[in-house]
Coordinates of C-alpha atoms and ligand atoms in Angstrom, one line a residue:
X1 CA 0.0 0.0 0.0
X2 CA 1.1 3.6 -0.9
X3 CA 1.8 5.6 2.3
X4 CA 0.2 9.0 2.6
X5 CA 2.8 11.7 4.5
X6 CA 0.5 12.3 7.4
X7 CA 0.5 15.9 8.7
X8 CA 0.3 16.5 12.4
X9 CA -3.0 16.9 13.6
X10 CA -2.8 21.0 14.5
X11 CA -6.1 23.1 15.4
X12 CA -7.1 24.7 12.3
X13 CA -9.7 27.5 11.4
X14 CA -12.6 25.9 13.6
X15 CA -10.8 26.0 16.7
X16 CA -8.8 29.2 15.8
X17 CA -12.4 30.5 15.6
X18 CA -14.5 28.6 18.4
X19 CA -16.5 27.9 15.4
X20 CA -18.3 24.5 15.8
X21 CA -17.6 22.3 12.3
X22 CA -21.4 22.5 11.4
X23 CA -22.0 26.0 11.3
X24 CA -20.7 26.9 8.0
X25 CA -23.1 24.8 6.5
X26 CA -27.0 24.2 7.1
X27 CA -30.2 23.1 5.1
X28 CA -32.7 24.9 4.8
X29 CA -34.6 23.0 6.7
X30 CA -31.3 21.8 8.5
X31 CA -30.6 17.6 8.6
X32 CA -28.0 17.6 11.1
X33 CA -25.8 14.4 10.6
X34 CA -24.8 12.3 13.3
X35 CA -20.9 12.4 13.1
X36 CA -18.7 10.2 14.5
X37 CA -16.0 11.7 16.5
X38 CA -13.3 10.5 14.4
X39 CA -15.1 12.4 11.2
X40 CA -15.4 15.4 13.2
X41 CA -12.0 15.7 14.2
X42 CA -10.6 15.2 11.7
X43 CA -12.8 18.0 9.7
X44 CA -10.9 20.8 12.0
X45 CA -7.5 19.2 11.6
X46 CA -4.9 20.0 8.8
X47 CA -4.5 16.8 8.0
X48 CA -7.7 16.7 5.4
X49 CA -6.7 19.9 3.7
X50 CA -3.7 18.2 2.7
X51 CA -4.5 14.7 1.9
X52 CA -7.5 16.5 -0.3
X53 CA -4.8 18.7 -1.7
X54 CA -3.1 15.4 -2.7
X55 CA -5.2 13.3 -3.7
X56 CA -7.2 15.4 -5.3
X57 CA -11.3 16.2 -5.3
X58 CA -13.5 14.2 -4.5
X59 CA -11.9 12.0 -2.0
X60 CA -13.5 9.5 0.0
X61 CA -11.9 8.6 3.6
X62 CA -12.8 5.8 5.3
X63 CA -12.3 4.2 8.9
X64 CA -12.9 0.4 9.6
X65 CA -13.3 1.1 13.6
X66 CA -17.3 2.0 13.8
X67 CA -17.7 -1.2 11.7
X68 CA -16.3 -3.7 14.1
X69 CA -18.1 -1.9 16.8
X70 CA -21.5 -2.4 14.6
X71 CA -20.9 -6.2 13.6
X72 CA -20.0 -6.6 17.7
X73 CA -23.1 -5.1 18.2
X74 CA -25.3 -7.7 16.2
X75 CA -22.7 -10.6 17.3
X76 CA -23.5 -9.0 21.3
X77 CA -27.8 -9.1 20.6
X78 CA -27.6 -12.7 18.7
X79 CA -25.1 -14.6 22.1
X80 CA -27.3 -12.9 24.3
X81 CA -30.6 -15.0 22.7
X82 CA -27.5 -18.3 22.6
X83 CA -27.6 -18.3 19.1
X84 CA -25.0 -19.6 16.8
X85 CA -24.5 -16.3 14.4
X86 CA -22.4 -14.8 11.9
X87 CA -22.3 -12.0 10.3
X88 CA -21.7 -12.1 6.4
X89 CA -21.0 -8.3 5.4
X90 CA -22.2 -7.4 1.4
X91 CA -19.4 -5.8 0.5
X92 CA -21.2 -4.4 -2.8
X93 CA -22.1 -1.6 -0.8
X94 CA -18.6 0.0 -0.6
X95 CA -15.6 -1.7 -2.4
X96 CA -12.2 -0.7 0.2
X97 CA -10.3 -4.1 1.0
X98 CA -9.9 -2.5 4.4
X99 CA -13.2 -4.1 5.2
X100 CA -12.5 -7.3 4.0
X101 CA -9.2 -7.4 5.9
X102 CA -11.2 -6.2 9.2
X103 CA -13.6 -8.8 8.8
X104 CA -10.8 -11.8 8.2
X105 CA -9.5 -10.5 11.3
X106 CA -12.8 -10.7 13.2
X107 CA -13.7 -13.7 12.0
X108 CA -17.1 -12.0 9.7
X109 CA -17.9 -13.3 6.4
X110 CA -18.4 -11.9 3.6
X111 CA -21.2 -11.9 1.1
X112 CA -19.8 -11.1 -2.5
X113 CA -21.9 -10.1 -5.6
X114 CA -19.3 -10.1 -8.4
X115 CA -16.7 -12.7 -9.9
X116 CA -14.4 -9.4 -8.9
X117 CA -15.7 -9.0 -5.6
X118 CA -15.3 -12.9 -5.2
X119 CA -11.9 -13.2 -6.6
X120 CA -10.1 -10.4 -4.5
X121 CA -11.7 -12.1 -1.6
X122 CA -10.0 -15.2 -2.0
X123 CA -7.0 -13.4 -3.0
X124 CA -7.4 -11.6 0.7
X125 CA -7.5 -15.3 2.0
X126 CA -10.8 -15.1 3.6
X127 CA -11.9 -18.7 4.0
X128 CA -14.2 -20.3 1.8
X129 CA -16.0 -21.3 4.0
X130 CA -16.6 -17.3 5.6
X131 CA -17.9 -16.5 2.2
X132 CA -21.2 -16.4 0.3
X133 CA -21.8 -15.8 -3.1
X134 CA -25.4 -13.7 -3.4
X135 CA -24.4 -12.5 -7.5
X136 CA -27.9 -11.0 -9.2
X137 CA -26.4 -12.7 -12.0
X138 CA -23.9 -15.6 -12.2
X139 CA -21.5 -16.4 -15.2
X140 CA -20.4 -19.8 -16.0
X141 CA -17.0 -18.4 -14.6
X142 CA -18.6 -17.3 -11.3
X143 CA -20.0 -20.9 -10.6
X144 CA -17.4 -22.7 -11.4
X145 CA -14.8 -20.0 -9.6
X146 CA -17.1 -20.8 -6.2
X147 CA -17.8 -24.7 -6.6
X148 CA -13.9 -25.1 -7.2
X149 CA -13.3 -22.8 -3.9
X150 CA -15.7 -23.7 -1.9
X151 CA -17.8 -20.6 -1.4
X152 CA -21.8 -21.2 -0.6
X153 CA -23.2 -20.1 -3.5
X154 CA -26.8 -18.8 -3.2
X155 CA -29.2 -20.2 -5.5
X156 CA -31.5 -18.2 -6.9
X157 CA -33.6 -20.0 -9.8
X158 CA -33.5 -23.4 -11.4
X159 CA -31.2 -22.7 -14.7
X160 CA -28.6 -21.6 -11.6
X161 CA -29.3 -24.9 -9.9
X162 CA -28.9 -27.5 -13.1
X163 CA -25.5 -25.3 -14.3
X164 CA -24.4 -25.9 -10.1
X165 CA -24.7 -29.3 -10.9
X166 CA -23.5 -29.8 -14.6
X167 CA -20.4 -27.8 -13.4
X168 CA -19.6 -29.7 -10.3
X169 CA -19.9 -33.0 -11.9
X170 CA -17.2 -31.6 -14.5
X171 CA -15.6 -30.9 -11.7
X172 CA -15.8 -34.2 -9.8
X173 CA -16.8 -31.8 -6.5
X174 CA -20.0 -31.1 -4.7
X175 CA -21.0 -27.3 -4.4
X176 CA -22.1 -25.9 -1.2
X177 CA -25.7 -24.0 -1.8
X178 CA -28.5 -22.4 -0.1
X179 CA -31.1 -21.9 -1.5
X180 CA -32.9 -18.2 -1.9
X181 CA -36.6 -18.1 -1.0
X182 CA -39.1 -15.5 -1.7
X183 CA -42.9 -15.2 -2.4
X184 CA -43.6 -15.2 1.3
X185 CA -47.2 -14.0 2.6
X186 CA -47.1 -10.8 4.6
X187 CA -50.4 -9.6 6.3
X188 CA -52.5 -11.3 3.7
X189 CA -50.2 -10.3 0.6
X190 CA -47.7 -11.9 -0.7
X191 CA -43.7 -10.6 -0.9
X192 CA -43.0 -10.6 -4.8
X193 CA -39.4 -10.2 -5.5
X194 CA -37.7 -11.0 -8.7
X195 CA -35.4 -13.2 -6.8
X196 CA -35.4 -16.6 -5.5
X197 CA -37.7 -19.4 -6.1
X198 CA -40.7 -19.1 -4.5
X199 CA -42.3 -20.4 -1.9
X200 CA -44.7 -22.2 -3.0
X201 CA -42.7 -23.9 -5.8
X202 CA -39.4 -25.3 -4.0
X203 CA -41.0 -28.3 -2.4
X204 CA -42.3 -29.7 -5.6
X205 CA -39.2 -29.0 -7.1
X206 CA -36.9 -30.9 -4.3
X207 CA -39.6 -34.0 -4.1
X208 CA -39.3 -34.0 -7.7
X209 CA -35.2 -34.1 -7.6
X210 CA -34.9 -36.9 -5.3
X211 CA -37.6 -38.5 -7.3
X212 CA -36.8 -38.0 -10.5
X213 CA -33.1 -37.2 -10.6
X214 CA -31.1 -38.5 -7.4
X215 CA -27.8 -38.1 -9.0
X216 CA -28.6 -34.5 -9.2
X217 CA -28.1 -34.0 -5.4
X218 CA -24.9 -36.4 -5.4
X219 CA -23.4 -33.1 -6.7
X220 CA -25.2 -31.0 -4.0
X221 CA -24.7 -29.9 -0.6
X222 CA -27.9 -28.0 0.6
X223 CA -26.6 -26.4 3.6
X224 CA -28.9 -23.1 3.9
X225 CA -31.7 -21.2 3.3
X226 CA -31.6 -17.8 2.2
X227 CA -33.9 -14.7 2.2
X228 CA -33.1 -10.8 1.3
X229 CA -36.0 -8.9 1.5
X230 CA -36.1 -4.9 0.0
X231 CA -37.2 -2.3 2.3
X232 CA -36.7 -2.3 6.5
X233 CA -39.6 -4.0 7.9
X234 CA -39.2 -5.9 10.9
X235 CA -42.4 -7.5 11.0
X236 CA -41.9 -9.3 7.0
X237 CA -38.4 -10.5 8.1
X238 CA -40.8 -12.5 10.7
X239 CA -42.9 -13.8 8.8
X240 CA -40.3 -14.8 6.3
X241 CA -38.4 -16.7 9.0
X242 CA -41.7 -18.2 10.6
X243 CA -42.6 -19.6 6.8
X244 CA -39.1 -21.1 6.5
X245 CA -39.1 -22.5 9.4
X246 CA -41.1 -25.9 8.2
X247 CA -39.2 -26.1 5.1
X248 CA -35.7 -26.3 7.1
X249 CA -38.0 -29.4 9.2
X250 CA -38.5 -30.4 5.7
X251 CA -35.8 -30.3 4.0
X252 CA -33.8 -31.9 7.4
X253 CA -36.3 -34.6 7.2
X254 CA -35.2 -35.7 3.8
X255 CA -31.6 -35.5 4.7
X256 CA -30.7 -32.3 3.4
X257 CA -28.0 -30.8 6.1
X258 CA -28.9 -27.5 6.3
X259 CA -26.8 -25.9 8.6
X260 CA -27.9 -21.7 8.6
X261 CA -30.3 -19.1 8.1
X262 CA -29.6 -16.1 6.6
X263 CA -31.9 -13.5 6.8
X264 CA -30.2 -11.2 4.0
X265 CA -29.5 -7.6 5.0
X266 CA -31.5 -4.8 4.6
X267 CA -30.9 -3.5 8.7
X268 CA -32.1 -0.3 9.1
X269 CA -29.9 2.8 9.9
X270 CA -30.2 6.6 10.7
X271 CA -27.9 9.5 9.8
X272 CA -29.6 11.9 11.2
X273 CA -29.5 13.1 15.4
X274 CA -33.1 14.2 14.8
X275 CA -36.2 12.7 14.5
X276 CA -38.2 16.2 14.7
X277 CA -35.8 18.0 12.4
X278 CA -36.7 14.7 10.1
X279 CA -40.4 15.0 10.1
X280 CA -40.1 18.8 10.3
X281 CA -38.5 18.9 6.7
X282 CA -40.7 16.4 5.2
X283 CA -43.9 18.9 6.6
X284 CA -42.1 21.8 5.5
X285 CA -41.6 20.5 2.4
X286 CA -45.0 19.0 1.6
X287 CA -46.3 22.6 2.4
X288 CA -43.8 24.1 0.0
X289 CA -45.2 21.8 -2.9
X290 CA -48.7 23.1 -2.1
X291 CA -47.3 26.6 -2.7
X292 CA -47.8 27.2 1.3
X293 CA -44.1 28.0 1.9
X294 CA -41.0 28.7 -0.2
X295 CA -39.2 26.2 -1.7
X296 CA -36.8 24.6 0.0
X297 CA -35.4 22.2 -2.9
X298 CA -34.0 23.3 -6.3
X299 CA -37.2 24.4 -8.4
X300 CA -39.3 23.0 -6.0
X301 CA -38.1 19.0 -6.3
X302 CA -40.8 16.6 -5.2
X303 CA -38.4 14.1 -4.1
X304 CA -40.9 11.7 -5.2
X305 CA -44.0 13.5 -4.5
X306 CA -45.6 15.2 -7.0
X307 CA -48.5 17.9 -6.9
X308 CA -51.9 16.3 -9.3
X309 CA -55.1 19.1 -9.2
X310 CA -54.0 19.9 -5.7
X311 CA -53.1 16.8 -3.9
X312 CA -49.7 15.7 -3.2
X313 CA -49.4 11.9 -4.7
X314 CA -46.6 9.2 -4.4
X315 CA -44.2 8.2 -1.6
X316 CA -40.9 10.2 -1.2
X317 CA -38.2 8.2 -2.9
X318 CA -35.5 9.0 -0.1
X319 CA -33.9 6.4 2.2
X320 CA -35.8 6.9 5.6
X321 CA -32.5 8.9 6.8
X322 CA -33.8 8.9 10.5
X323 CA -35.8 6.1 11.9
X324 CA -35.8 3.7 14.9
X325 CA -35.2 0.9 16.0
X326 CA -32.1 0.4 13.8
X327 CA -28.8 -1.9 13.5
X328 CA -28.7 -4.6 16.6
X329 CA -32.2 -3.2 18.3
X330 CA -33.5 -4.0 15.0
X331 CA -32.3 -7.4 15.3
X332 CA -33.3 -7.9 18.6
X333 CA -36.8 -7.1 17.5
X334 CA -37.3 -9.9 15.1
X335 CA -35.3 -12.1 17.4
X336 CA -38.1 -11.6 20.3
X337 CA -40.7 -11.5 17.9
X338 CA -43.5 -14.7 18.6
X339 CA -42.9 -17.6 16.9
X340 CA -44.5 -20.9 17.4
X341 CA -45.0 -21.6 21.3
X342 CA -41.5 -18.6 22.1
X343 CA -40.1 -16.3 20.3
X344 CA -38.0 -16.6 16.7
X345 CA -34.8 -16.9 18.6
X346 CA -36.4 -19.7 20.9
X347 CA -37.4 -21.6 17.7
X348 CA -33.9 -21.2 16.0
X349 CA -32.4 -22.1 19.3
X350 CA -34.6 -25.4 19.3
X351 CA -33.6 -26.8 15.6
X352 CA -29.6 -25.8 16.3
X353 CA -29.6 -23.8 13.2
X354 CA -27.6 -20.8 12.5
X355 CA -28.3 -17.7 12.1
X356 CA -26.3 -15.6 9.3
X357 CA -27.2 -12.1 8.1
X358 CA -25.6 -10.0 5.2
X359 CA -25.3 -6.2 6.0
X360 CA -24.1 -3.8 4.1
X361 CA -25.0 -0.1 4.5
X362 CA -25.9 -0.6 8.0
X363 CA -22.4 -2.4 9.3
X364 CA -20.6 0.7 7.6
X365 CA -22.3 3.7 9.9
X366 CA -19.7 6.1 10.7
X367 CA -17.4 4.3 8.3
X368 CA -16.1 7.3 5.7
X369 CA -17.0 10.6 4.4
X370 CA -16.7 12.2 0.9
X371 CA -15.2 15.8 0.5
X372 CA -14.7 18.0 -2.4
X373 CA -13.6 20.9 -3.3
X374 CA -15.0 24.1 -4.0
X375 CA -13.9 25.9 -7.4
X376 CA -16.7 28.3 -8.0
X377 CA -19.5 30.6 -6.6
X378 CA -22.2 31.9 -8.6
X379 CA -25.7 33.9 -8.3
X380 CA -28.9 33.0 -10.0
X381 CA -31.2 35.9 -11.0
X382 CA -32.9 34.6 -8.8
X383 CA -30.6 35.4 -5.9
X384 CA -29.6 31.8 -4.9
X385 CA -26.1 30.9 -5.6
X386 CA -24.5 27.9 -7.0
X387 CA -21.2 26.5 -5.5
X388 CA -19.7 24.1 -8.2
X389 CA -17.5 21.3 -6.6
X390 CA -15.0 18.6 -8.6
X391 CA -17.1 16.2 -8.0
X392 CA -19.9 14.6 -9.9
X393 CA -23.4 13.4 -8.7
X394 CA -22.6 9.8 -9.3
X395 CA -20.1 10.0 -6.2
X396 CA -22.4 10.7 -3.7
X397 CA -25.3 8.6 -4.9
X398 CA -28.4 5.5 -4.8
X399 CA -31.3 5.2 -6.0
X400 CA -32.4 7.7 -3.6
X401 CA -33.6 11.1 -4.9
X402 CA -31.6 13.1 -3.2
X403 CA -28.9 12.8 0.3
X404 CA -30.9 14.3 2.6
X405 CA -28.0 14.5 5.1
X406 CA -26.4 18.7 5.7
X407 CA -22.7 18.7 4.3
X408 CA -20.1 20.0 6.5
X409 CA -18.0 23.2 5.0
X410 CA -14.7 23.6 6.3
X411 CA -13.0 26.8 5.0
X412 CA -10.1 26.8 3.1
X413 CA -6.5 27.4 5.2
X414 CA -4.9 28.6 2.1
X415 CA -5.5 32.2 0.6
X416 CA -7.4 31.8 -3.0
X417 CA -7.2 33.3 -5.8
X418 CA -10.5 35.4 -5.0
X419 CA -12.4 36.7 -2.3
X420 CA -14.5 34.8 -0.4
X421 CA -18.4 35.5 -0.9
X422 CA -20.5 37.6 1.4
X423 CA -21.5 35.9 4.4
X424 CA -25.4 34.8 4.5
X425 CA -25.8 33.2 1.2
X426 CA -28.0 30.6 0.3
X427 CA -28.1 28.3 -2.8
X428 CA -27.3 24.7 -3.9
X429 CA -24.2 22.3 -4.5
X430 CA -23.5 21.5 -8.3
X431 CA -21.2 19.4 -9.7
X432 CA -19.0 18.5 -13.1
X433 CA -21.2 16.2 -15.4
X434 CA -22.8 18.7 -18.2
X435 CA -26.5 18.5 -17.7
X436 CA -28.9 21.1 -16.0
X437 CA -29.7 17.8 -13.2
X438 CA -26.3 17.8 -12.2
X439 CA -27.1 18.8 -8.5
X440 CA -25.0 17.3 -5.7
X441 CA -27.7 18.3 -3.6
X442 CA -31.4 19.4 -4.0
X443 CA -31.8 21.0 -0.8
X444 CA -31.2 24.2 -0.5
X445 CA -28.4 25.0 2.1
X446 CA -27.1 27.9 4.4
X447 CA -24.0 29.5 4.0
X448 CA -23.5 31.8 7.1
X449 CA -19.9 32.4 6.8
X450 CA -20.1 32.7 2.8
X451 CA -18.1 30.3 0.5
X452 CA -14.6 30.5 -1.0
X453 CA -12.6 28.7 -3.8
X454 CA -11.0 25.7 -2.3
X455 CA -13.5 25.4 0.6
X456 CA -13.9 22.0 1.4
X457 CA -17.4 20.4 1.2
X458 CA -17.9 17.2 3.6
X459 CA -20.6 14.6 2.8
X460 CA -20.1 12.6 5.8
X461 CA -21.6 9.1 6.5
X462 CA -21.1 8.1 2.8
X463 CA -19.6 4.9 3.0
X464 CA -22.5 2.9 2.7
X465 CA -23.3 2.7 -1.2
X466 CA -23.0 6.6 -1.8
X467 CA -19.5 6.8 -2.5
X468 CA -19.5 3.7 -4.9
X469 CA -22.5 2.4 -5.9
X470 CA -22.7 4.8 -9.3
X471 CA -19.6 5.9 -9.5
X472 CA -19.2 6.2 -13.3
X473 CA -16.2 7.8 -15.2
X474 CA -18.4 9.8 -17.7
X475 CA -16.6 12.6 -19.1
X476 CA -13.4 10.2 -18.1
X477 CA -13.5 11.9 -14.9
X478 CA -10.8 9.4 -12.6
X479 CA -12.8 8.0 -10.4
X480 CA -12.0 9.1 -6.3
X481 CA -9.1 8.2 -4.5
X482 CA -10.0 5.9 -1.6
X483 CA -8.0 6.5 1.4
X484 CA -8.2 4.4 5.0
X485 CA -7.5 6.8 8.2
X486 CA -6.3 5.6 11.4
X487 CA -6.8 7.6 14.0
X488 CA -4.7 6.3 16.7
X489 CA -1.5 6.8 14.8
X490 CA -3.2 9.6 12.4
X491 CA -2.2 7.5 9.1
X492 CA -3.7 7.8 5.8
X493 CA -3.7 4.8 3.6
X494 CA -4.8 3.9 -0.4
X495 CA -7.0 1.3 0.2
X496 CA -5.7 -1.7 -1.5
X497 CA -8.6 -2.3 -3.9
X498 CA -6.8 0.3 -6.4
X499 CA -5.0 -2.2 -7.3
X500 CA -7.4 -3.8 -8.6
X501 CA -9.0 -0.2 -10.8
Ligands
PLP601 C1 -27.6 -5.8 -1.3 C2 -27.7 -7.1 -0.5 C3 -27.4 -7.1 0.8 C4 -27.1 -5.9 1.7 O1 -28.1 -5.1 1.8 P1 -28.0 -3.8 2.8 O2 -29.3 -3.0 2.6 O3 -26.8 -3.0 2.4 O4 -27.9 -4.3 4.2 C5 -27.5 -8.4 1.4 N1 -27.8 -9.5 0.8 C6 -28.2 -9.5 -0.5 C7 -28.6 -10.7 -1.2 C8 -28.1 -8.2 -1.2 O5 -28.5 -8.2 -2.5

């Protein structure tokens, strides 16, 4: 790995100013992030003035501490039901090795979606046996690369299951599956996914394989079942698990020896410290729509919604950046849900199964920030500026409509070329790619100590899927450096994945 020349960590403008790091920066409604103290301290050190300065803009920083502390946290809920439990984490949702590395050293798995994903796993000599193959979408290549290394490969439909079996017979090896359910019925409506075979149709299909075709299953080692459900719901991960719960009896009754059973990801997080600011906004907002209050997106973004003949219509199309219960209280809730004659955890305890979950966004709270730099000011007619950042929307990014998290400014140490704005001013972040979308941010923010060229703008808590997830090199814009921060020695680090780029 290529060493970064750490600066020492000196006070810089913040604390020369006994300003606090936020307040060069608001929404208008504010949505004050949750920082971690590592992320805030090092926002008023010089040490990310001059990392930025060398590895240019955007950069995303990351720090594999809060991690463990979140996996411990799940690990901590699951001993204290006296469940067998691991944690598998989907590493799809950011692609630094330093999390792989931290979870071969803790003993996590990891759940890979990629035949590159996969590949630098093993090369990172995770055990096979520690990892999980979830791909949407699984080559020939892919297959074979997990049957011959003996990763779990999750099955997701029945051409998947016959090329399993093809390939492992060419390979004179049986493949270790589980097998991904879906279809499940959820307060009398059932849980369509385009993934897994469902419910209803994998008991035929196994009676039929033993039937039919026993040398099929000479090639097979059923050892799990497997559900990933979208959205955040507690209460449909329950009945998910309370549906699979006969088909594991099932399935052990024929002789299948299934050992675990993962319940996916999908664990709930917040970014924000508060819940009123959170329903505040989306009020505000709403209002602003109906033409009751001023905007307070760029020309008046629905962020899903959408004004018909005077009624607001559709569902915002934001990740629910605060709610509660999240992470391991999350857990705990399904795990003390009823089930049977207990609770899930008592009937999980009962059958000696494992219990495996894949997070991704949730085990990376806290985990990394983006920042970028500021190279120009500008005022609308309208009297809102625009503050264009070397950046492009596709690095702070999901499917989400917009981050609805307020970006930290931290004012540039070095003198600029210009003058800094006035203070007071109000507008929105834009970025590189050439199109009148290109926002980095809809909401309108606060400026109260004005802007200058080579400001730093922080998007902190990105390390769950913003920073990577639709990165894209349009315009052949390099994609952003990755760097790992320590902060008990104050070290900064290219991840290793660059090697990889
Ligand atoms: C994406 C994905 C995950 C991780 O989901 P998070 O929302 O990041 O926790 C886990 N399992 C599967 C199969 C996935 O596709």
């Amino acid at each position: 790995m290529k060493t970064v020349e750490p600066a020492t960590s000196a006070s810089f403008s913040t604390a020369q100013t006994g300003r606090s790091v936020r307040s060069y920066c608001q929404g208008m409604l504010p949505l004050t992030a949750k920082l971690e103290p590592w992320i805030a301290e090092l926002c008023q050190s010089t040490i990310l003035p001059e990392l930025a300065q060398k590895q240019g803009s955007p950069l995303n920083v990351l720090n594999t501490q809060p991690f463990e502390r979140n996996a411990k946290a799940l690990y901590d809920v699951a001993e204290a039901q006296g469940l067998e439990f691991d944690v598998y984490f989907a590493r799809k949702a950011n692609k630094c090795l330093a999390f792989v590395e931290t979870a071969k050293n803790q003993g996590y798995g990891v759940d890979t979606a990629s035949i590159q994903e996969l590949q630098q796993v093993l090369d990172n000599q995770v055990p096979p046996e520690k990892i999980i193959c979830t791909a949407a979408v699984k080559s020939e290549a892919l297959l074979r690369l997990c049957i011959k290394s003996g990763v779990t490969i999750a099955v997701d439909h029945l051409d998947e299951l016959m090329q399993i079996v093809i390939l492992a017979e060419q390979l004179k090896q049986r493949a270790d599956i589980a097998v991904r359910l879906s279809g499940f019925q959820h307060q009398g409506a059932r849980l369509l996914s385009r993934f897994g075979f469902d419910l209803d149709e994998i008991r035929p299909l196994i009676e039929d394989l033993q039937n039919a075709s026993p040398h099929c299953l000479q090639y097979l080692n059923l050892i799990g079942v497997h559900f990933h459900l979208d959205g955040y719901c507690q209460a449909q991960r329950v009945s998910a698990i309370q549906q699979l719960l006969p088909l594991i009896d099932e399935l052990r009754s024929r002789d299948f020896p299934v050992r675990f059973l993962d319940i996916g990801g999908g664990f709930p997080m917040s970014y924000l410290e508060s819940e009123t600011e959170w329903d505040t906004f989306w009020q505000t907002h709403r209002r602003a729509l109906l033409g009751e209050h001023r905007p307070l997106t760029y020309r008046n973004h629905g962020l899903g919604l959408t004004l018909v003949e005077g009624t607001l219509i559709g569902k915002p199309n934001c990740y629910p950046y605060y709610q509660s219960p999240v992470q391991a209280n999350w857990l705990e809730g399904i795990l003390t849900s009823e089930c049977e004659a207990g609770t899930i955890a008592d009937s999980l305890r009962k059958r000696q199964i494992q219990l495996r979950c894949e997070p991704g966004r949730s085990l990376l709270d806290g985990c990394g920030f983006t920042a970028a730099r500021v190279e120009f000011r500008k005022q609308q007619p309208t009297g809102d500026w625009l503050i264009g950042l070397s950046m492009n929307r596709t690095q702070c990014r999901t499917s989400s409509d917009d981050f609805l998290v307020d970006p930290l400014l931290i004012p540039a140490t070095e003198e600029s070329l210009l003058p800094r704005t006035p203070a007071g001013i109000s507008g929105y972040l834009v970025g590189a790619y050439c199109t009148e979308s290109e926002l980095l941010c809809l909401r309108k923010l606060q400026f109260p100590h004005g802007v200058g060229i080579g400001d730093l703008i922080v998007f902190p808590n990105t390390a769950g899927y913003f920073m990577h997830f639709l990165e894209s090199r349009s315009h052949q814009f390099p994609l952003a450096q990755n760097v790992v921060y320590d902060n008990d020695t104050n070290q900064a680090e290219l991840d290793s994945v660059e090697t990889y780029l």
